[in-house]
Amino acid sequence: MQSTGISLGGTSDGVSVLEQASAFSTFADQGEHTDAYVIEKITDPAGNVVYQHHAKKKRVFSKATSYIMNQMLAGVLTDGTATSIYDQLYFNTNNLVGKTGTSNDNRDIWFIGSTPGITLASWMGYDSTGRNLTDNSSQINERYWSKLANSVYQINPSLMRLEDDHEKPSTVTSSKVLKLTGQLPGTVSINGSSQNLNGSTVTSLYNNWTPKATSYEFGIGGSARNYETFWNHYLGYNNGYGSITYSTADELNPTSGYSSRRSGTAATTTNNYTANTTGTAATTGTTTGTNYTANTNPTDTETTN
């Protein structure tokens, strides 16, 4: 089965909340990833270290890529789907970024948010198939996430590194491009007729690259039919461009087992994991789920090409 909802956590086997927190912490840590863990150190009654976790960072994204991603994730909170979070937090949110996620029929509700020092991920949903949440579940999950973030701040504000402001790398450039195509204004031949493209623009960020003037095949991976449909729609034809269709019925079939989970055991649970980029590991519990702290900022660094 093709999993079209992977970006929302809606894969065939599910994505754990720990995996989401660990993955998104990579952007907060400027492109370096560390596998999440729970136990940092174990000592015996005499103070001798019985176990010490040693983690290594891996460079998986450039600083420039991470910077651009964080700019987009910040937009989710300023004018996107998580604007209500700002009014619920008790700390400086200037460097807060985040991402919401909702799979088909409100089956999965996600929010993952990061400061430069900590990443918190929250998921709401049912382990059993065929049961969905309601339309206001995203707001409920965001309120729950906000309470977790406020609690972390009240216990240890320095953990969040709220004043750390990642500088823009020198290779990151910006250009005003057309909202329509993501490229600069230009002239395109459509069905033998030249069309001068201009109109609403948006400022886009790029890593060591400059956009070109709009061309007929402006996208990545588009087919000839895709472009024909797009440009005819641009000319005013009502050809169904932009409508959503589902070709995989199993994803919408509550008996297909599509929403099996690897996280959570109760009928309805919320599992929350803290990917801690600076602090000490700890484990706590709640009546609705499990909270984990995973250190993701060790001193050793390993770079992969």
PDB file of C-alpha atoms in Angstrom:
ATOM      1  CA  MET A   1       0.000   0.000   0.000  1.00  0.00           C
ATOM      2  CA  GLN A   2       1.303   3.431  -0.853  1.00  0.00           C
ATOM      3  CA  SER A   3       1.546   5.649   2.228  1.00  0.00           C
ATOM      4  CA  THR A   4       0.675   9.122   1.019  1.00  0.00           C
ATOM      5  CA  GLY A   5       0.376  10.615   4.504  1.00  0.00           C
ATOM      6  CA  ILE A   6       3.951  10.044   5.675  1.00  0.00           C
ATOM      7  CA  SER A   7       4.533  13.764   6.263  1.00  0.00           C
ATOM      8  CA  LEU A   8       1.653  13.734   8.754  1.00  0.00           C
ATOM      9  CA  GLY A   9       2.685  10.559  10.525  1.00  0.00           C
ATOM     10  CA  GLY A  10       0.019   8.516   8.767  1.00  0.00           C
ATOM     11  CA  THR A  11       2.136   5.612   7.567  1.00  0.00           C
ATOM     12  CA  SER A  12       0.945   2.011   7.484  1.00  0.00           C
ATOM     13  CA  ASP A  13       2.717   1.096  10.749  1.00  0.00           C
ATOM     14  CA  GLY A  14       2.665   4.521  12.358  1.00  0.00           C
ATOM     15  CA  VAL A  15       5.454   6.791  13.570  1.00  0.00           C
ATOM     16  CA  SER A  16       6.157   6.926  17.282  1.00  0.00           C
ATOM     17  CA  VAL A  17       6.110  10.225  19.125  1.00  0.00           C
ATOM     18  CA  LEU A  18       9.703   9.628  20.173  1.00  0.00           C
ATOM     19  CA  GLU A  19      10.742   9.314  16.516  1.00  0.00           C
ATOM     20  CA  GLN A  20       8.966  12.558  15.632  1.00  0.00           C
ATOM     21  CA  ALA A  21      10.607  14.483  18.473  1.00  0.00           C
ATOM     22  CA  SER A  22      14.005  13.054  17.598  1.00  0.00           C
ATOM     23  CA  ALA A  23      13.631  13.917  13.911  1.00  0.00           C
ATOM     24  CA  PHE A  24      12.417  17.500  14.405  1.00  0.00           C
ATOM     25  CA  SER A  25      15.127  18.206  16.980  1.00  0.00           C
ATOM     26  CA  THR A  26      17.566  17.989  14.056  1.00  0.00           C
ATOM     27  CA  PHE A  27      16.334  21.322  12.701  1.00  0.00           C
ATOM     28  CA  ALA A  28      16.526  22.944  16.136  1.00  0.00           C
ATOM     29  CA  ASP A  29      20.105  21.697  16.435  1.00  0.00           C
ATOM     30  CA  GLN A  30      21.102  23.306  13.113  1.00  0.00           C
ATOM     31  CA  GLY A  31      21.065  20.113  11.078  1.00  0.00           C
ATOM     32  CA  GLU A  32      22.793  17.716  13.471  1.00  0.00           C
ATOM     33  CA  HIS A  33      20.907  14.646  14.638  1.00  0.00           C
ATOM     34  CA  THR A  34      21.388  12.458  17.687  1.00  0.00           C
ATOM     35  CA  ASP A  35      19.472   9.253  18.325  1.00  0.00           C
ATOM     36  CA  ALA A  36      17.079   9.794  21.214  1.00  0.00           C
ATOM     37  CA  TYR A  37      17.647   8.050  24.526  1.00  0.00           C
ATOM     38  CA  VAL A  38      16.063   8.016  27.964  1.00  0.00           C
ATOM     39  CA  ILE A  39      18.731   6.985  30.479  1.00  0.00           C
ATOM     40  CA  GLU A  40      21.819   9.176  30.630  1.00  0.00           C
ATOM     41  CA  LYS A  41      23.592   7.743  33.662  1.00  0.00           C
ATOM     42  CA  ILE A  42      23.143   5.107  36.369  1.00  0.00           C
ATOM     43  CA  THR A  43      25.088   5.210  39.631  1.00  0.00           C
ATOM     44  CA  ASP A  44      25.195   2.782  42.540  1.00  0.00           C
ATOM     45  CA  PRO A  45      24.549   3.831  46.192  1.00  0.00           C
ATOM     46  CA  ALA A  46      28.238   4.699  46.590  1.00  0.00           C
ATOM     47  CA  GLY A  47      28.133   7.107  43.657  1.00  0.00           C
ATOM     48  CA  ASN A  48      30.043   4.880  41.244  1.00  0.00           C
ATOM     49  CA  VAL A  49      28.929   5.155  37.630  1.00  0.00           C
ATOM     50  CA  VAL A  50      27.441   1.851  36.559  1.00  0.00           C
ATOM     51  CA  TYR A  51      26.283   3.079  33.165  1.00  0.00           C
ATOM     52  CA  GLN A  52      26.995   6.207  31.143  1.00  0.00           C
ATOM     53  CA  HIS A  53      25.332   6.896  27.822  1.00  0.00           C
ATOM     54  CA  HIS A  54      27.662   8.129  25.070  1.00  0.00           C
ATOM     55  CA  ALA A  55      25.930   9.613  22.046  1.00  0.00           C
ATOM     56  CA  LYS A  56      27.280  11.033  18.827  1.00  0.00           C
ATOM     57  CA  LYS A  57      25.894  13.712  16.577  1.00  0.00           C
ATOM     58  CA  LYS A  58      25.584  13.222  12.842  1.00  0.00           C
ATOM     59  CA  ARG A  59      25.364  16.038  10.340  1.00  0.00           C
ATOM     60  CA  VAL A  60      22.323  15.237   8.174  1.00  0.00           C
ATOM     61  CA  PHE A  61      21.350  18.737   6.975  1.00  0.00           C
ATOM     62  CA  SER A  62      23.459  21.792   6.324  1.00  0.00           C
ATOM     63  CA  LYS A  63      23.053  24.805   8.587  1.00  0.00           C
ATOM     64  CA  ALA A  64      21.564  26.643   5.618  1.00  0.00           C
ATOM     65  CA  THR A  65      18.910  23.984   4.999  1.00  0.00           C
ATOM     66  CA  SER A  66      18.013  23.904   8.689  1.00  0.00           C
ATOM     67  CA  TYR A  67      17.791  27.697   8.800  1.00  0.00           C
ATOM     68  CA  ILE A  68      15.363  27.757   5.877  1.00  0.00           C
ATOM     69  CA  MET A  69      13.287  24.957   7.405  1.00  0.00           C
ATOM     70  CA  ASN A  70      13.081  26.796  10.716  1.00  0.00           C
ATOM     71  CA  GLN A  71      11.884  29.934   8.930  1.00  0.00           C
ATOM     72  CA  MET A  72       9.057  27.914   7.389  1.00  0.00           C
ATOM     73  CA  LEU A  73       8.230  26.182  10.677  1.00  0.00           C
ATOM     74  CA  ALA A  74       8.071  29.570  12.394  1.00  0.00           C
ATOM     75  CA  GLY A  75       5.354  30.543   9.930  1.00  0.00           C
ATOM     76  CA  VAL A  76       3.154  27.733  11.224  1.00  0.00           C
ATOM     77  CA  LEU A  77       2.928  29.656  14.490  1.00  0.00           C
ATOM     78  CA  THR A  78       2.810  33.221  13.188  1.00  0.00           C
ATOM     79  CA  ASP A  79       0.187  32.828  10.455  1.00  0.00           C
ATOM     80  CA  GLY A  80      -0.413  29.099  10.002  1.00  0.00           C
ATOM     81  CA  THR A  81      -2.327  26.332  11.741  1.00  0.00           C
ATOM     82  CA  ALA A  82      -0.897  26.823  15.251  1.00  0.00           C
ATOM     83  CA  THR A  83      -1.354  30.540  15.882  1.00  0.00           C
ATOM     84  CA  SER A  84      -3.351  29.901  19.063  1.00  0.00           C
ATOM     85  CA  ILE A  85      -0.270  28.545  20.845  1.00  0.00           C
ATOM     86  CA  TYR A  86       1.286  31.984  21.316  1.00  0.00           C
ATOM     87  CA  ASP A  87      -1.464  33.070  23.709  1.00  0.00           C
ATOM     88  CA  GLN A  88      -0.979  29.976  25.860  1.00  0.00           C
ATOM     89  CA  LEU A  89       2.766  30.153  26.523  1.00  0.00           C
ATOM     90  CA  TYR A  90       4.452  31.937  29.426  1.00  0.00           C
ATOM     91  CA  PHE A  91       7.868  32.436  27.825  1.00  0.00           C
ATOM     92  CA  ASN A  92       9.586  34.265  24.969  1.00  0.00           C
ATOM     93  CA  THR A  93       8.408  32.690  21.715  1.00  0.00           C
ATOM     94  CA  ASN A  94      10.625  34.613  19.293  1.00  0.00           C
ATOM     95  CA  ASN A  95      12.639  31.487  18.481  1.00  0.00           C
ATOM     96  CA  LEU A  96       9.796  28.965  18.689  1.00  0.00           C
ATOM     97  CA  VAL A  97       9.012  26.840  15.617  1.00  0.00           C
ATOM     98  CA  GLY A  98       6.503  24.056  15.109  1.00  0.00           C
ATOM     99  CA  LYS A  99       4.473  21.799  12.839  1.00  0.00           C
ATOM    100  CA  THR A 100       0.913  20.561  13.072  1.00  0.00           C
ATOM    101  CA  GLY A 101      -0.284  17.386  11.398  1.00  0.00           C
ATOM    102  CA  THR A 102      -3.738  15.933  10.782  1.00  0.00           C
ATOM    103  CA  SER A 103      -4.335  12.749   8.822  1.00  0.00           C
ATOM    104  CA  ASN A 104      -7.553  11.749   7.060  1.00  0.00           C
ATOM    105  CA  ASP A 105     -10.787  12.181   9.046  1.00  0.00           C
ATOM    106  CA  ASN A 106      -8.893  13.481  12.111  1.00  0.00           C
ATOM    107  CA  ARG A 107      -7.484  10.018  12.738  1.00  0.00           C
ATOM    108  CA  ASP A 108      -4.126  11.395  13.905  1.00  0.00           C
ATOM    109  CA  ILE A 109      -3.466  14.799  15.498  1.00  0.00           C
ATOM    110  CA  TRP A 110       0.137  15.957  15.855  1.00  0.00           C
ATOM    111  CA  PHE A 111       2.040  18.939  17.088  1.00  0.00           C
ATOM    112  CA  ILE A 112       5.821  19.119  17.292  1.00  0.00           C
ATOM    113  CA  GLY A 113       7.398  22.318  18.583  1.00  0.00           C
ATOM    114  CA  SER A 114      10.996  23.352  19.167  1.00  0.00           C
ATOM    115  CA  THR A 115      13.015  26.051  20.847  1.00  0.00           C
ATOM    116  CA  PRO A 116      16.787  26.111  20.261  1.00  0.00           C
ATOM    117  CA  GLY A 117      17.168  23.936  23.347  1.00  0.00           C
ATOM    118  CA  ILE A 118      14.244  21.529  23.436  1.00  0.00           C
ATOM    119  CA  THR A 119      11.773  19.719  21.183  1.00  0.00           C
ATOM    120  CA  LEU A 120       8.364  18.500  22.377  1.00  0.00           C
ATOM    121  CA  ALA A 121       6.105  16.244  20.329  1.00  0.00           C
ATOM    122  CA  SER A 122       2.485  15.379  21.062  1.00  0.00           C
ATOM    123  CA  TRP A 123       0.145  12.931  19.325  1.00  0.00           C
ATOM    124  CA  MET A 124      -3.555  12.290  19.880  1.00  0.00           C
ATOM    125  CA  GLY A 125      -5.447   9.364  18.426  1.00  0.00           C
ATOM    126  CA  TYR A 126      -6.935   5.915  18.922  1.00  0.00           C
ATOM    127  CA  ASP A 127      -4.998   2.675  18.774  1.00  0.00           C
ATOM    128  CA  SER A 128      -8.100   0.898  17.484  1.00  0.00           C
ATOM    129  CA  THR A 129      -9.017   1.228  13.819  1.00  0.00           C
ATOM    130  CA  GLY A 130     -12.132   2.941  12.612  1.00  0.00           C
ATOM    131  CA  ARG A 131     -12.274   5.543  15.393  1.00  0.00           C
ATOM    132  CA  ASN A 132     -11.516   9.193  14.684  1.00  0.00           C
ATOM    133  CA  LEU A 133     -11.211  12.419  16.634  1.00  0.00           C
ATOM    134  CA  THR A 134     -13.239  15.596  16.171  1.00  0.00           C
ATOM    135  CA  ASP A 135     -12.545  18.793  14.256  1.00  0.00           C
ATOM    136  CA  ASN A 136     -11.424  20.679  17.376  1.00  0.00           C
ATOM    137  CA  SER A 137      -8.899  18.031  18.405  1.00  0.00           C
ATOM    138  CA  SER A 138      -5.958  19.981  17.003  1.00  0.00           C
ATOM    139  CA  GLN A 139      -6.701  22.893  19.344  1.00  0.00           C
ATOM    140  CA  ILE A 140      -6.985  20.469  22.276  1.00  0.00           C
ATOM    141  CA  ASN A 141      -3.633  18.915  21.412  1.00  0.00           C
ATOM    142  CA  GLU A 142      -2.004  22.345  21.092  1.00  0.00           C
ATOM    143  CA  ARG A 143      -3.317  23.325  24.524  1.00  0.00           C
ATOM    144  CA  TYR A 144      -1.897  20.120  25.941  1.00  0.00           C
ATOM    145  CA  TRP A 145       1.463  20.762  24.258  1.00  0.00           C
ATOM    146  CA  SER A 146       1.496  24.309  25.635  1.00  0.00           C
ATOM    147  CA  LYS A 147       0.944  23.053  29.194  1.00  0.00           C
ATOM    148  CA  LEU A 148       3.881  20.675  28.789  1.00  0.00           C
ATOM    149  CA  ALA A 149       6.120  23.443  27.438  1.00  0.00           C
ATOM    150  CA  ASN A 150       5.116  25.804  30.247  1.00  0.00           C
ATOM    151  CA  SER A 151       5.899  23.114  32.812  1.00  0.00           C
ATOM    152  CA  VAL A 152       9.370  22.594  31.365  1.00  0.00           C
ATOM    153  CA  TYR A 153       9.981  26.344  31.438  1.00  0.00           C
ATOM    154  CA  GLN A 154       8.842  26.651  35.052  1.00  0.00           C
ATOM    155  CA  ILE A 155      11.132  23.825  36.179  1.00  0.00           C
ATOM    156  CA  ASN A 156      14.246  24.732  34.172  1.00  0.00           C
ATOM    157  CA  PRO A 157      14.044  27.807  31.909  1.00  0.00           C
ATOM    158  CA  SER A 158      17.684  27.534  30.814  1.00  0.00           C
ATOM    159  CA  LEU A 159      16.915  24.167  29.238  1.00  0.00           C
ATOM    160  CA  MET A 160      14.975  25.869  26.452  1.00  0.00           C
ATOM    161  CA  ARG A 161      17.765  28.297  25.436  1.00  0.00           C
ATOM    162  CA  LEU A 162      15.134  30.823  24.429  1.00  0.00           C
ATOM    163  CA  GLU A 163      17.592  33.618  23.675  1.00  0.00           C
ATOM    164  CA  ASP A 164      19.714  31.578  21.257  1.00  0.00           C
ATOM    165  CA  ASP A 165      19.211  33.128  17.848  1.00  0.00           C
ATOM    166  CA  HIS A 166      20.636  31.124  14.949  1.00  0.00           C
ATOM    167  CA  GLU A 167      22.389  33.437  12.503  1.00  0.00           C
ATOM    168  CA  LYS A 168      21.497  33.237   8.842  1.00  0.00           C
ATOM    169  CA  PRO A 169      24.280  31.357   6.985  1.00  0.00           C
ATOM    170  CA  SER A 170      26.057  33.355   4.303  1.00  0.00           C
ATOM    171  CA  THR A 171      24.865  30.959   1.561  1.00  0.00           C
ATOM    172  CA  VAL A 172      21.177  31.669   2.269  1.00  0.00           C
ATOM    173  CA  THR A 173      19.740  34.190  -0.193  1.00  0.00           C
ATOM    174  CA  SER A 174      16.239  35.565  -0.725  1.00  0.00           C
ATOM    175  CA  SER A 175      14.240  36.498  -3.814  1.00  0.00           C
ATOM    176  CA  LYS A 176      10.725  37.726  -4.508  1.00  0.00           C
ATOM    177  CA  VAL A 177       9.085  35.101  -6.690  1.00  0.00           C
ATOM    178  CA  LEU A 178       5.610  34.556  -8.087  1.00  0.00           C
ATOM    179  CA  LYS A 179       3.246  32.745  -5.751  1.00  0.00           C
ATOM    180  CA  LEU A 180       1.897  30.998  -8.835  1.00  0.00           C
ATOM    181  CA  THR A 181       5.115  29.264  -9.871  1.00  0.00           C
ATOM    182  CA  GLY A 182       7.797  29.927  -7.273  1.00  0.00           C
ATOM    183  CA  GLN A 183       9.946  31.498  -9.990  1.00  0.00           C
ATOM    184  CA  LEU A 184      10.646  35.029 -11.168  1.00  0.00           C
ATOM    185  CA  PRO A 185       8.186  36.826 -13.489  1.00  0.00           C
ATOM    186  CA  GLY A 186       8.656  35.924 -17.127  1.00  0.00           C
ATOM    187  CA  THR A 187       7.037  35.108 -20.464  1.00  0.00           C
ATOM    188  CA  VAL A 188       5.593  31.649 -21.142  1.00  0.00           C
ATOM    189  CA  SER A 189       4.204  30.241 -24.387  1.00  0.00           C
ATOM    190  CA  ILE A 190       0.876  28.507 -23.669  1.00  0.00           C
ATOM    191  CA  ASN A 191      -0.938  26.808 -26.540  1.00  0.00           C
ATOM    192  CA  GLY A 192       1.039  28.946 -28.970  1.00  0.00           C
ATOM    193  CA  SER A 193       0.242  32.222 -27.213  1.00  0.00           C
ATOM    194  CA  SER A 194       2.782  34.249 -25.207  1.00  0.00           C
ATOM    195  CA  GLN A 195       1.686  35.064 -21.674  1.00  0.00           C
ATOM    196  CA  ASN A 196       3.477  37.626 -19.520  1.00  0.00           C
ATOM    197  CA  LEU A 197       3.396  36.267 -15.980  1.00  0.00           C
ATOM    198  CA  ASN A 198       3.363  38.684 -13.072  1.00  0.00           C
ATOM    199  CA  GLY A 199       1.197  39.292 -10.047  1.00  0.00           C
ATOM    200  CA  SER A 200       1.394  38.398  -6.366  1.00  0.00           C
ATOM    201  CA  THR A 201       4.866  37.622  -5.107  1.00  0.00           C
ATOM    202  CA  VAL A 202       6.328  36.059  -1.999  1.00  0.00           C
ATOM    203  CA  THR A 203       9.833  36.202  -0.566  1.00  0.00           C
ATOM    204  CA  SER A 204      11.523  32.800  -0.739  1.00  0.00           C
ATOM    205  CA  LEU A 205      14.801  31.634   0.766  1.00  0.00           C
ATOM    206  CA  TYR A 206      17.401  29.588  -1.099  1.00  0.00           C
ATOM    207  CA  ASN A 207      20.643  27.850  -0.263  1.00  0.00           C
ATOM    208  CA  ASN A 208      23.327  29.003  -2.667  1.00  0.00           C
ATOM    209  CA  TRP A 209      20.882  29.176  -5.567  1.00  0.00           C
ATOM    210  CA  THR A 210      19.033  31.835  -7.523  1.00  0.00           C
ATOM    211  CA  PRO A 211      15.599  31.227  -9.111  1.00  0.00           C
ATOM    212  CA  LYS A 212      15.143  31.690 -12.834  1.00  0.00           C
ATOM    213  CA  ALA A 213      12.361  33.359 -14.810  1.00  0.00           C
ATOM    214  CA  THR A 214       9.214  31.253 -14.982  1.00  0.00           C
ATOM    215  CA  SER A 215       9.245  28.603 -17.682  1.00  0.00           C
ATOM    216  CA  TYR A 216       6.481  26.349 -18.971  1.00  0.00           C
ATOM    217  CA  GLU A 217       7.814  23.346 -17.050  1.00  0.00           C
ATOM    218  CA  PHE A 218       8.559  25.181 -13.810  1.00  0.00           C
ATOM    219  CA  GLY A 219       8.035  22.360 -11.345  1.00  0.00           C
ATOM    220  CA  ILE A 220       9.963  19.287 -10.276  1.00  0.00           C
ATOM    221  CA  GLY A 221       8.783  15.981 -11.681  1.00  0.00           C
ATOM    222  CA  GLY A 222       5.641  17.287 -13.390  1.00  0.00           C
ATOM    223  CA  SER A 223       4.314  15.357 -16.378  1.00  0.00           C
ATOM    224  CA  ALA A 224       3.249  16.881 -19.688  1.00  0.00           C
ATOM    225  CA  ARG A 225      -0.377  16.334 -18.657  1.00  0.00           C
ATOM    226  CA  ASN A 226       0.217  18.050 -15.305  1.00  0.00           C
ATOM    227  CA  TYR A 227       1.519  21.163 -17.018  1.00  0.00           C
ATOM    228  CA  GLU A 228      -1.236  21.177 -19.623  1.00  0.00           C
ATOM    229  CA  THR A 229      -3.867  21.010 -16.858  1.00  0.00           C
ATOM    230  CA  PHE A 230      -2.152  23.735 -14.830  1.00  0.00           C
ATOM    231  CA  TRP A 231      -1.740  26.222 -17.660  1.00  0.00           C
ATOM    232  CA  ASN A 232      -5.231  25.656 -19.038  1.00  0.00           C
ATOM    233  CA  HIS A 233      -6.556  26.337 -15.562  1.00  0.00           C
ATOM    234  CA  TYR A 234      -4.449  29.499 -15.498  1.00  0.00           C
ATOM    235  CA  LEU A 235      -6.128  30.571 -18.754  1.00  0.00           C
ATOM    236  CA  GLY A 236      -9.536  30.157 -17.120  1.00  0.00           C
ATOM    237  CA  TYR A 237     -10.601  26.622 -18.016  1.00  0.00           C
ATOM    238  CA  ASN A 238     -12.568  24.723 -15.344  1.00  0.00           C
ATOM    239  CA  ASN A 239     -10.683  21.453 -15.652  1.00  0.00           C
ATOM    240  CA  GLY A 240     -10.634  20.196 -12.065  1.00  0.00           C
ATOM    241  CA  TYR A 241      -7.143  21.490 -11.286  1.00  0.00           C
ATOM    242  CA  GLY A 242      -6.541  21.572  -7.532  1.00  0.00           C
ATOM    243  CA  SER A 243      -9.293  19.111  -6.640  1.00  0.00           C
ATOM    244  CA  ILE A 244      -8.442  16.177  -4.399  1.00  0.00           C
ATOM    245  CA  THR A 245      -9.121  12.562  -5.328  1.00  0.00           C
ATOM    246  CA  TYR A 246      -8.221   9.355  -3.510  1.00  0.00           C
ATOM    247  CA  SER A 247      -6.885   6.470  -5.537  1.00  0.00           C
ATOM    248  CA  THR A 248      -6.050   4.223  -2.579  1.00  0.00           C
ATOM    249  CA  ALA A 249      -9.289   3.150  -0.922  1.00  0.00           C
ATOM    250  CA  ASP A 250      -7.503   1.225   1.841  1.00  0.00           C
ATOM    251  CA  GLU A 251      -6.342   4.467   3.449  1.00  0.00           C
ATOM    252  CA  LEU A 252      -9.956   5.497   3.982  1.00  0.00           C
ATOM    253  CA  ASN A 253     -11.254   2.040   4.906  1.00  0.00           C
ATOM    254  CA  PRO A 254     -11.575   1.720   8.710  1.00  0.00           C
ATOM    255  CA  THR A 255     -11.278  -2.093   8.451  1.00  0.00           C
ATOM    256  CA  SER A 256      -7.999  -2.077   6.512  1.00  0.00           C
ATOM    257  CA  GLY A 257      -5.718  -1.763   9.557  1.00  0.00           C
ATOM    258  CA  TYR A 258      -4.260   1.448   8.137  1.00  0.00           C
ATOM    259  CA  SER A 259      -4.017   3.213  11.497  1.00  0.00           C
ATOM    260  CA  SER A 260      -2.213   0.575  13.514  1.00  0.00           C
ATOM    261  CA  ARG A 261       0.184   2.250  15.977  1.00  0.00           C
ATOM    262  CA  ARG A 262       3.512   1.636  17.579  1.00  0.00           C
ATOM    263  CA  SER A 263       2.803   4.252  20.265  1.00  0.00           C
ATOM    264  CA  GLY A 264       0.228   4.042  23.008  1.00  0.00           C
ATOM    265  CA  THR A 265      -1.613   1.136  24.559  1.00  0.00           C
ATOM    266  CA  ALA A 266      -4.883   2.534  25.906  1.00  0.00           C
ATOM    267  CA  ALA A 267      -8.061   3.037  23.898  1.00  0.00           C
ATOM    268  CA  THR A 268      -7.298   6.727  23.706  1.00  0.00           C
ATOM    269  CA  THR A 269      -3.861   7.978  24.687  1.00  0.00           C
ATOM    270  CA  THR A 270      -1.550  10.921  24.296  1.00  0.00           C
ATOM    271  CA  ASN A 271       2.147  10.107  24.349  1.00  0.00           C
ATOM    272  CA  ASN A 272       4.563  12.969  24.792  1.00  0.00           C
ATOM    273  CA  TYR A 273       8.316  12.886  24.472  1.00  0.00           C
ATOM    274  CA  THR A 274      10.822  15.612  25.183  1.00  0.00           C
ATOM    275  CA  ALA A 275      13.917  15.610  22.991  1.00  0.00           C
ATOM    276  CA  ASN A 276      16.255  17.507  25.300  1.00  0.00           C
ATOM    277  CA  THR A 277      19.178  19.123  23.502  1.00  0.00           C
ATOM    278  CA  THR A 278      21.053  20.190  26.624  1.00  0.00           C
ATOM    279  CA  GLY A 279      19.754  18.746  29.856  1.00  0.00           C
ATOM    280  CA  THR A 280      19.598  15.664  31.995  1.00  0.00           C
ATOM    281  CA  ALA A 281      17.468  12.685  31.100  1.00  0.00           C
ATOM    282  CA  ALA A 282      14.394  11.919  33.184  1.00  0.00           C
ATOM    283  CA  THR A 283      11.249   9.831  33.007  1.00  0.00           C
ATOM    284  CA  THR A 284       7.818  10.780  34.330  1.00  0.00           C
ATOM    285  CA  GLY A 285       4.278   9.493  33.880  1.00  0.00           C
ATOM    286  CA  THR A 286       0.810  10.967  33.449  1.00  0.00           C
ATOM    287  CA  THR A 287      -2.666   9.500  33.545  1.00  0.00           C
ATOM    288  CA  THR A 288      -3.127  10.034  29.803  1.00  0.00           C
ATOM    289  CA  GLY A 289       0.182   8.798  28.499  1.00  0.00           C
ATOM    290  CA  THR A 290       3.908   8.766  28.985  1.00  0.00           C
ATOM    291  CA  ASN A 291       6.445  11.577  29.074  1.00  0.00           C
ATOM    292  CA  TYR A 292      10.059  10.952  28.182  1.00  0.00           C
ATOM    293  CA  THR A 293      13.102  13.197  28.127  1.00  0.00           C
ATOM    294  CA  ALA A 294      15.804  12.301  25.623  1.00  0.00           C
ATOM    295  CA  ASN A 295      19.134  14.116  25.559  1.00  0.00           C
ATOM    296  CA  THR A 296      20.145  15.048  22.006  1.00  0.00           C
ATOM    297  CA  ASN A 297      23.143  17.306  22.560  1.00  0.00           C
ATOM    298  CA  PRO A 298      26.224  15.244  23.489  1.00  0.00           C
ATOM    299  CA  THR A 299      29.708  16.633  23.070  1.00  0.00           C
ATOM    300  CA  ASP A 300      30.965  14.103  20.507  1.00  0.00           C
ATOM    301  CA  THR A 301      30.334  14.912  16.865  1.00  0.00           C
ATOM    302  CA  GLU A 302      30.296  12.634  13.870  1.00  0.00           C
ATOM    303  CA  THR A 303      29.838  13.934  10.340  1.00  0.00           C
ATOM    304  CA  THR A 304      28.475  11.834   7.498  1.00  0.00           C
ATOM    305  CA  ASN A 305      28.588  12.704   3.831  1.00  0.00           C
TER     306      ASN A 305
END
